Short mmCIF file of C-alpha atoms in Angstrom, two decimals:
data_model
loop_
_atom_site.label_atom_id
_atom_site.label_comp_id
_atom_site.label_asym_id
_atom_site.label_seq_id
_atom_site.Cartn_x
_atom_site.Cartn_y
_atom_site.Cartn_z
CA GLN A 1026 -43.67 -25.50 -66.94
CA VAL A 1027 -44.28 -27.59 -70.04
CA GLN A 1028 -42.93 -31.07 -70.61
CA LEU A 1029 -42.83 -32.58 -74.07
CA VAL A 1030 -42.24 -36.24 -74.88
CA GLU A 1031 -41.78 -37.40 -78.46
CA SER A 1032 -42.37 -40.93 -79.68
CA GLY A 1033 -42.82 -42.84 -82.91
CA GLY A 1034 -39.35 -42.63 -84.38
CA GLY A 1035 -37.54 -45.61 -85.81
CA LEU A 1036 -35.92 -47.20 -88.83
CA VAL A 1037 -37.82 -47.15 -92.11
CA GLN A 1038 -36.94 -47.83 -95.74
CA ALA A 1039 -36.93 -45.08 -98.31
CA GLY A 1040 -40.44 -44.39 -99.56
CA GLY A 1041 -41.95 -45.46 -96.26
CA SER A 1042 -43.93 -43.56 -93.65
CA LEU A 1043 -43.77 -42.78 -89.95
CA ARG A 1044 -46.02 -40.91 -87.55
CA LEU A 1045 -44.40 -39.00 -84.72
CA SER A 1046 -46.29 -37.99 -81.62
CA CYS A 1047 -45.51 -35.35 -79.02
CA ALA A 1048 -47.35 -35.58 -75.72
CA ALA A 1049 -47.43 -32.36 -73.73
CA SER A 1050 -48.05 -31.80 -70.05
CA GLY A 1051 -49.44 -28.66 -68.50
CA PRO A 1052 -52.76 -26.82 -68.64
CA THR A 1053 -51.82 -24.40 -71.40
CA PHE A 1054 -51.31 -26.79 -74.31
CA ARG A 1055 -54.37 -25.66 -76.21
CA SER A 1056 -53.07 -22.08 -76.03
CA ASN A 1057 -49.60 -22.92 -77.34
CA HIS A 1058 -48.35 -22.84 -80.87
CA MET A 1059 -46.25 -25.93 -81.55
CA GLY A 1060 -43.44 -26.85 -83.88
CA TRP A 1061 -41.32 -29.72 -85.12
CA PHE A 1062 -37.63 -29.36 -85.85
CA ARG A 1063 -34.97 -31.84 -86.84
CA GLN A 1064 -31.24 -32.11 -86.47
CA ALA A 1065 -28.96 -34.34 -88.52
CA PRO A 1066 -25.45 -35.21 -87.30
CA GLY A 1067 -23.10 -32.26 -87.66
CA LYS A 1068 -25.87 -29.92 -88.79
CA GLU A 1069 -28.00 -27.22 -87.24
CA ARG A 1070 -31.48 -27.83 -85.91
CA ASP A 1071 -33.82 -27.00 -88.79
CA PHE A 1072 -37.47 -26.03 -88.95
CA VAL A 1073 -39.82 -28.76 -90.17
CA ALA A 1074 -43.39 -27.71 -89.41
CA LEU A 1075 -45.54 -25.50 -87.21
CA ILE A 1076 -49.14 -25.43 -86.11
CA SER A 1077 -51.07 -22.69 -84.38
CA ALA A 1078 -52.85 -23.20 -81.07
CA SER A 1079 -56.20 -23.79 -82.75
CA GLY A 1080 -54.73 -25.83 -85.56
CA ALA A 1081 -56.02 -23.39 -88.16
CA ILE A 1082 -52.55 -22.35 -89.31
CA THR A 1083 -49.86 -24.76 -90.45
CA ASP A 1084 -46.65 -24.29 -92.39
CA TYR A 1085 -43.74 -26.45 -93.50
CA GLY A 1086 -40.12 -26.30 -94.40
CA ASP A 1087 -39.50 -26.41 -98.15
CA SER A 1088 -37.86 -29.83 -98.02
CA VAL A 1089 -40.91 -31.51 -96.48
CA LYS A 1090 -43.81 -29.68 -98.12
CA GLY A 1091 -46.24 -32.10 -99.70
CA ARG A 1092 -44.81 -35.07 -97.78
CA PHE A 1093 -45.26 -34.19 -94.09
CA THR A 1094 -48.43 -33.18 -92.27
CA ILE A 1095 -48.61 -31.61 -88.82
CA SER A 1096 -51.76 -31.88 -86.74
CA ARG A 1097 -52.86 -31.66 -83.13
CA ASP A 1098 -55.48 -33.03 -80.78
CA ASN A 1099 -56.00 -30.53 -78.00
CA ALA A 1100 -58.22 -32.94 -76.08
CA LYS A 1101 -55.26 -35.33 -75.86
CA ASN A 1102 -52.57 -32.66 -75.43
CA THR A 1103 -50.76 -34.16 -78.40
CA VAL A 1104 -49.25 -32.90 -81.62
CA TYR A 1105 -48.43 -35.22 -84.52
CA LEU A 1106 -46.15 -35.27 -87.52
CA GLU A 1107 -47.20 -37.61 -90.31
CA MET A 1108 -44.22 -38.27 -92.57
CA ASN A 1109 -44.65 -39.87 -95.99
CA SER A 1110 -42.33 -40.60 -98.91
CA LEU A 1111 -39.37 -40.59 -96.59
CA ASN A 1112 -35.88 -40.45 -98.05
CA PRO A 1113 -32.42 -40.81 -96.48
CA GLU A 1114 -32.09 -37.01 -96.27
CA ASP A 1115 -34.90 -37.07 -93.69
CA THR A 1116 -32.68 -38.98 -91.28
CA ALA A 1117 -32.34 -36.90 -88.12
CA VAL A 1118 -33.39 -36.51 -84.53
CA TYR A 1119 -36.84 -34.92 -84.53
CA TYR A 1120 -37.77 -32.50 -81.78
CA CYS A 1121 -41.12 -31.17 -80.68
CA ALA A 1122 -41.24 -27.62 -79.32
CA ALA A 1123 -43.72 -25.31 -77.65
CA ARG A 1124 -43.95 -21.60 -78.30
CA ILE A 1125 -45.13 -19.87 -75.13
CA THR A 1126 -43.77 -16.34 -74.87
CA GLY A 1127 -44.19 -15.42 -78.52
CA ARG A 1128 -40.70 -13.95 -78.80
CA GLY A 1129 -38.71 -14.50 -81.98
CA SER A 1130 -39.69 -16.16 -85.19
CA TRP A 1131 -41.68 -19.36 -85.02
CA TYR A 1132 -39.57 -20.60 -87.92
CA SER A 1133 -36.42 -20.61 -85.81
CA THR A 1134 -35.34 -22.42 -82.66
CA GLY A 1135 -35.26 -19.12 -80.78
CA GLY A 1136 -39.00 -18.79 -81.15
CA TYR A 1137 -39.71 -21.77 -78.90
CA ASP A 1138 -39.47 -22.01 -75.15
CA TYR A 1139 -39.72 -25.71 -74.36
CA TRP A 1140 -38.30 -28.72 -76.12
CA GLY A 1141 -38.68 -32.46 -75.99
CA GLN A 1142 -35.79 -34.89 -75.78
CA GLY A 1143 -36.08 -35.87 -79.43
CA THR A 1144 -36.81 -39.08 -81.29
CA GLN A 1145 -34.50 -40.65 -83.88
CA VAL A 1146 -35.73 -41.20 -87.41
CA THR A 1147 -33.50 -43.21 -89.70
CA VAL A 1148 -34.35 -43.77 -93.35
CA SER A 1149 -32.40 -46.44 -95.18
CA SER A 1150 -31.84 -46.38 -98.93
#
């Protein structure tokens, strides 16, 4: 069983920055690939970023490339999402997810087995 708790969301002006954190419980964190997704009101949950278990592999959704950075600290069982140059289109609930079984694509929600409760990010214009 893996529990994920996101934090760091809030209200920020356009052009600003936020750093999200996702604290994971369980002994297998350093073996798990991790991802961030986001969901705006009335929209599907979309892929934002992924990071491999070792941190050697990262990838991003097209809309956040060059602005967001995913990282992890396996000693602290935590994954981060650094978000810069935020714009109102980034407003959403951001979810952290753990990929355990390896089934499905790690670019889609079906590729992840555990999810956090989400943290709200609101960007004002």
